[in-house]
């Protein structure tokens, strides 16, 4: 059903955009060629981002995120194709933009409607999957509560086989489990065992492979925390990525291109305000307009981060490096205003254009504090697996300045684990709405 909508929606958007902007003008053949190219490329891009795999029980937001990425990539490819073929003058740019917006909106709405219809059917008792639970009593009860709390997912518990952890009690019941599987219809078996019972889990998985059932593993919380990474194969050896950044390869290239294009655009918009700020700094205090400060960036390597100067020259010669606190009065009056509004960070757009920083990412810290915090805050150094950013998920949620470092790192690591272009755009939009002026900015 979804693949049919993925063909129909771009075609409908194509004709609506043409009718709205170009009116009764006949559709030229090269417009049809663009439509055909879009349909063919969608058949390539959409499966690549797992839009057609089963998503029963998953939240729709993860699917919409992948869909948005695929549609942006699709229309970006159409633009590149038009430029390379010299056909840019043949198409209306307004029509193309309208087609893109209609396609993106229409596909997202179709996904939500299809998922809503399926959820309603499953909540009503249709299209269910019968689940057999095997594991410890506590984890089986947790799975039962989760299934009952989500009727829209369409899972029904057929039977529960439990045994205590670590004593092979579950394996001892294998004959009963096999007999039940032979006599009853079961779609999936969920193994709810602690990660420390890996041997039991492996043995059960091998035995279950004799039956035509899907098998899933729902570990305890400790196992879930470890398995936040993805499973991959390296040199033929199964590897669980416990601390691998999702921003690599083509994704990193897309992020860097987007960073530099948007940074150049923001610089063009902010050029006049930045000149006014520079003039005010020169008029209100002696010294240079810009201030360079060493910070720790991507891969733990140092970078020279640019800021508008907010303190008198040589303010740290006496005090040394000082962690910013509300009672810190070293900033000039105009500098205090720049800090409170975060306008002192604007020169970091040059760091982004140079490729040293990103628009969105964990904020970089000074080496002296990094050396201190890496021994005090669990996971602190993991933030350096991606480029430092001008703004970040922690900052727009209020974790900046003299706030809880553990919470800040939790938000940074959440961003790293869940990175996407749409997530970056969300953070940028929230920064414009609420990220500049903050009670913890000083």
Short mmCIF file of N, CA, C and O in Angstrom, two decimals, residues 169-235:
data_model
loop_
_atom_site.label_atom_id
_atom_site.label_comp_id
_atom_site.label_asym_id
_atom_site.label_seq_id
_atom_site.Cartn_x
_atom_site.Cartn_y
_atom_site.Cartn_z
N UNK A 169 16.64 -22.88 33.75
CA UNK A 169 15.26 -23.30 33.96
C UNK A 169 14.43 -23.14 32.69
O UNK A 169 13.50 -23.93 32.45
N UNK A 170 14.75 -22.15 31.88
CA UNK A 170 14.01 -21.94 30.63
C UNK A 170 14.33 -23.07 29.65
O UNK A 170 13.43 -23.63 29.01
N UNK A 171 15.60 -23.39 29.53
CA UNK A 171 15.99 -24.48 28.62
C UNK A 171 15.38 -25.81 29.05
O UNK A 171 15.06 -26.67 28.21
N UNK A 172 15.20 -25.99 30.36
CA UNK A 172 14.62 -27.24 30.85
C UNK A 172 13.18 -27.41 30.39
O UNK A 172 12.66 -28.53 30.39
N UNK A 173 12.54 -26.32 29.99
CA UNK A 173 11.15 -26.39 29.54
C UNK A 173 11.04 -26.48 28.02
O UNK A 173 9.97 -26.26 27.46
N UNK A 174 12.16 -26.76 27.36
CA UNK A 174 12.16 -26.75 25.90
C UNK A 174 11.15 -27.72 25.30
O UNK A 174 10.48 -27.40 24.32
N UNK A 175 10.99 -28.89 25.88
CA UNK A 175 10.04 -29.86 25.32
C UNK A 175 8.62 -29.30 25.31
O UNK A 175 7.88 -29.47 24.33
N UNK A 176 8.25 -28.61 26.39
CA UNK A 176 6.92 -27.99 26.45
C UNK A 176 6.80 -26.87 25.41
O UNK A 176 5.76 -26.70 24.77
N UNK A 177 7.89 -26.09 25.25
CA UNK A 177 7.88 -24.99 24.27
C UNK A 177 7.73 -25.54 22.86
O UNK A 177 6.90 -25.05 22.07
N UNK A 178 8.50 -26.59 22.54
CA UNK A 178 8.43 -27.18 21.20
C UNK A 178 7.05 -27.77 20.92
O UNK A 178 6.50 -27.62 19.82
N UNK A 179 6.49 -28.42 21.92
CA UNK A 179 5.15 -29.01 21.76
C UNK A 179 4.11 -27.92 21.49
O UNK A 179 3.22 -28.08 20.65
N UNK A 180 4.24 -26.82 22.22
CA UNK A 180 3.28 -25.71 22.02
C UNK A 180 3.41 -25.12 20.62
O UNK A 180 2.41 -24.82 19.95
N UNK A 181 4.66 -24.94 20.16
CA UNK A 181 4.89 -24.38 18.83
C UNK A 181 4.33 -25.29 17.73
O UNK A 181 3.83 -24.81 16.70
N UNK A 182 4.41 -26.58 17.92
CA UNK A 182 3.89 -27.51 16.92
C UNK A 182 2.37 -27.53 16.89
O UNK A 182 1.77 -27.71 15.82
N UNK A 183 1.75 -27.29 18.04
CA UNK A 183 0.29 -27.43 18.13
C UNK A 183 -0.46 -26.12 17.93
O UNK A 183 -1.67 -26.13 17.73
N UNK A 184 0.24 -24.97 17.96
CA UNK A 184 -0.43 -23.68 17.92
C UNK A 184 0.23 -22.74 16.90
O UNK A 184 1.41 -22.89 16.58
N UNK A 185 -0.58 -21.79 16.44
CA UNK A 185 -0.04 -20.79 15.51
C UNK A 185 0.66 -19.68 16.29
O UNK A 185 0.06 -19.01 17.14
N UNK A 186 1.94 -19.51 16.02
CA UNK A 186 2.74 -18.46 16.66
C UNK A 186 3.50 -17.72 15.57
O UNK A 186 4.14 -18.34 14.72
N UNK A 187 3.39 -16.39 15.57
CA UNK A 187 4.10 -15.58 14.56
C UNK A 187 5.51 -15.22 15.01
O UNK A 187 6.45 -15.25 14.22
N UNK A 188 5.64 -14.84 16.28
CA UNK A 188 6.94 -14.40 16.79
C UNK A 188 7.19 -14.96 18.18
O UNK A 188 6.25 -15.12 18.97
N UNK A 189 8.45 -15.24 18.47
CA UNK A 189 8.89 -15.60 19.82
C UNK A 189 9.78 -14.49 20.34
O UNK A 189 10.75 -14.10 19.67
N UNK A 190 9.44 -13.98 21.51
CA UNK A 190 10.26 -12.93 22.13
C UNK A 190 11.04 -13.55 23.29
O UNK A 190 10.45 -14.08 24.23
N UNK A 191 12.37 -13.45 23.21
CA UNK A 191 13.23 -13.92 24.28
C UNK A 191 13.53 -12.76 25.22
O UNK A 191 14.16 -11.78 24.82
N UNK A 192 13.04 -12.85 26.45
CA UNK A 192 13.23 -11.76 27.41
C UNK A 192 14.15 -12.25 28.52
O UNK A 192 13.71 -12.64 29.60
N UNK A 193 15.44 -12.21 28.21
CA UNK A 193 16.46 -12.70 29.14
C UNK A 193 17.53 -11.64 29.36
O UNK A 193 17.81 -10.84 28.46
N UNK A 194 18.15 -11.61 30.54
CA UNK A 194 19.25 -10.66 30.77
C UNK A 194 20.41 -10.93 29.81
O UNK A 194 20.60 -12.07 29.36
N UNK A 195 21.20 -9.91 29.56
CA UNK A 195 22.34 -10.06 28.65
C UNK A 195 23.35 -11.07 29.19
O UNK A 195 24.02 -11.75 28.42
N UNK A 196 23.42 -11.22 30.51
CA UNK A 196 24.38 -12.18 31.08
C UNK A 196 24.01 -13.63 30.75
O UNK A 196 24.83 -14.53 30.90
N UNK A 197 22.75 -13.86 30.35
CA UNK A 197 22.32 -15.20 29.96
C UNK A 197 22.48 -15.42 28.46
O UNK A 197 21.64 -16.04 27.80
N UNK A 198 23.57 -14.89 27.91
CA UNK A 198 23.78 -14.97 26.46
C UNK A 198 23.84 -16.42 25.98
O UNK A 198 23.36 -16.74 24.87
N UNK A 199 24.39 -17.31 26.80
CA UNK A 199 24.50 -18.72 26.40
C UNK A 199 23.11 -19.35 26.26
O UNK A 199 22.83 -20.07 25.30
N UNK A 200 22.24 -19.06 27.22
CA UNK A 200 20.87 -19.57 27.16
C UNK A 200 20.12 -18.99 25.96
O UNK A 200 19.40 -19.70 25.25
N UNK A 201 20.30 -17.69 25.74
CA UNK A 201 19.66 -17.03 24.61
C UNK A 201 20.10 -17.65 23.29
O UNK A 201 19.28 -17.91 22.40
N UNK A 202 21.40 -17.88 23.15
CA UNK A 202 21.93 -18.49 21.93
C UNK A 202 21.38 -19.90 21.73
O UNK A 202 20.99 -20.28 20.61
N UNK A 203 21.31 -20.69 22.82
CA UNK A 203 20.80 -22.07 22.72
C UNK A 203 19.33 -22.07 22.30
O UNK A 203 18.91 -22.86 21.44
N UNK A 204 18.55 -21.18 22.90
CA UNK A 204 17.13 -21.09 22.53
C UNK A 204 16.96 -20.65 21.09
O UNK A 204 16.11 -21.17 20.36
N UNK A 205 17.77 -19.69 20.67
CA UNK A 205 17.69 -19.21 19.28
C UNK A 205 17.99 -20.32 18.29
O UNK A 205 17.31 -20.46 17.27
N UNK A 206 18.99 -21.13 18.60
CA UNK A 206 19.32 -22.26 17.73
C UNK A 206 18.18 -23.28 17.66
O UNK A 206 17.85 -23.80 16.59
N UNK A 207 17.56 -23.57 18.80
CA UNK A 207 16.46 -24.52 18.83
C UNK A 207 15.23 -23.98 18.09
O UNK A 207 14.52 -24.71 17.39
N UNK A 208 14.98 -22.66 18.24
CA UNK A 208 13.82 -22.04 17.59
C UNK A 208 13.97 -21.97 16.08
O UNK A 208 12.99 -21.81 15.36
N UNK A 209 15.21 -22.04 15.59
CA UNK A 209 15.44 -21.97 14.14
C UNK A 209 14.82 -23.16 13.41
O UNK A 209 14.70 -23.14 12.19
N UNK A 210 14.39 -24.18 14.16
CA UNK A 210 13.73 -25.34 13.53
C UNK A 210 12.27 -25.06 13.22
O UNK A 210 11.61 -25.87 12.57
N UNK A 211 11.76 -23.94 13.71
CA UNK A 211 10.35 -23.60 13.51
C UNK A 211 10.25 -22.35 12.64
O UNK A 211 11.14 -21.50 12.63
N UNK A 212 9.12 -22.25 11.93
CA UNK A 212 8.91 -21.09 11.06
C UNK A 212 8.28 -19.97 11.91
O UNK A 212 7.07 -19.69 11.83
N UNK A 213 9.08 -19.34 12.71
CA UNK A 213 8.64 -18.23 13.55
C UNK A 213 9.71 -17.14 13.54
O UNK A 213 10.91 -17.42 13.39
N UNK A 214 9.28 -15.91 13.72
CA UNK A 214 10.23 -14.82 13.91
C UNK A 214 10.72 -14.82 15.34
O UNK A 214 9.96 -15.15 16.27
N UNK A 215 11.97 -14.49 15.56
CA UNK A 215 12.54 -14.49 16.91
C UNK A 215 13.11 -13.11 17.20
O UNK A 215 13.89 -12.56 16.40
N UNK A 216 12.74 -12.55 18.34
CA UNK A 216 13.26 -11.26 18.78
C UNK A 216 13.82 -11.38 20.19
O UNK A 216 13.38 -12.23 20.96
N UNK A 217 14.79 -10.51 20.48
CA UNK A 217 15.43 -10.52 21.79
C UNK A 217 15.17 -9.19 22.48
O UNK A 217 15.49 -8.12 21.96
N UNK A 218 14.55 -9.25 23.67
CA UNK A 218 14.29 -8.05 24.47
C UNK A 218 15.12 -8.17 25.75
O UNK A 218 14.70 -8.84 26.70
N UNK A 219 16.30 -7.55 25.81
CA UNK A 219 17.18 -7.71 26.97
C UNK A 219 16.71 -6.89 28.17
O UNK A 219 15.75 -6.11 28.08
N UNK A 220 17.40 -7.05 29.28
CA UNK A 220 17.16 -6.20 30.44
C UNK A 220 17.71 -4.81 30.16
O UNK A 220 18.29 -4.55 29.09
N UNK A 221 17.56 -3.89 31.13
CA UNK A 221 17.98 -2.51 30.89
C UNK A 221 19.47 -2.39 30.62
O UNK A 221 19.89 -1.61 29.76
N UNK A 222 20.27 -3.17 31.35
CA UNK A 222 21.73 -3.11 31.13
C UNK A 222 22.07 -3.54 29.71
O UNK A 222 22.91 -2.93 29.04
N UNK A 223 21.41 -4.59 29.23
CA UNK A 223 21.65 -5.04 27.87
C UNK A 223 21.16 -4.05 26.84
O UNK A 223 21.80 -3.82 25.82
N UNK A 224 20.01 -3.40 27.14
CA UNK A 224 19.47 -2.40 26.21
C UNK A 224 20.42 -1.22 26.08
O UNK A 224 20.63 -0.67 25.00
N UNK A 225 21.01 -0.80 27.22
CA UNK A 225 21.96 0.31 27.18
C UNK A 225 23.17 -0.03 26.31
O UNK A 225 23.69 0.80 25.56
N UNK A 226 23.64 -1.27 26.38
CA UNK A 226 24.78 -1.69 25.58
C UNK A 226 24.43 -1.77 24.10
O UNK A 226 25.24 -1.48 23.23
N UNK A 227 23.19 -2.17 23.83
CA UNK A 227 22.80 -2.42 22.45
C UNK A 227 22.21 -1.22 21.75
O UNK A 227 21.52 -1.35 20.75
N UNK A 228 22.46 -0.04 22.28
CA UNK A 228 22.02 1.16 21.57
C UNK A 228 22.75 1.31 20.25
O UNK A 228 22.29 1.95 19.33
N UNK A 229 23.95 0.72 20.16
CA UNK A 229 24.68 0.72 18.90
C UNK A 229 24.07 -0.25 17.92
O UNK A 229 23.11 -0.95 18.22
N UNK A 230 24.63 -0.32 16.73
CA UNK A 230 24.11 -1.22 15.71
C UNK A 230 25.01 -2.43 15.56
O UNK A 230 26.20 -2.38 15.86
N UNK A 231 24.42 -3.54 15.10
CA UNK A 231 25.18 -4.75 14.86
C UNK A 231 25.68 -4.73 13.42
O UNK A 231 24.93 -4.47 12.49
N UNK A 232 26.95 -4.99 13.23
CA UNK A 232 27.52 -4.99 11.90
C UNK A 232 28.51 -6.13 11.80
O UNK A 232 28.75 -6.86 12.76
N UNK A 233 29.09 -6.30 10.62
CA UNK A 233 30.09 -7.35 10.42
C UNK A 233 31.38 -6.70 9.93
O UNK A 233 31.37 -5.96 8.96
N UNK A 234 32.47 -6.99 10.61
CA UNK A 234 33.77 -6.45 10.25
C UNK A 234 34.71 -7.62 10.02
O UNK A 234 34.96 -8.42 10.92
N UNK A 235 35.22 -7.73 8.78
CA UNK A 235 36.14 -8.82 8.42
C UNK A 235 35.53 -10.19 8.76
O UNK A 235 36.22 -11.10 9.20
#
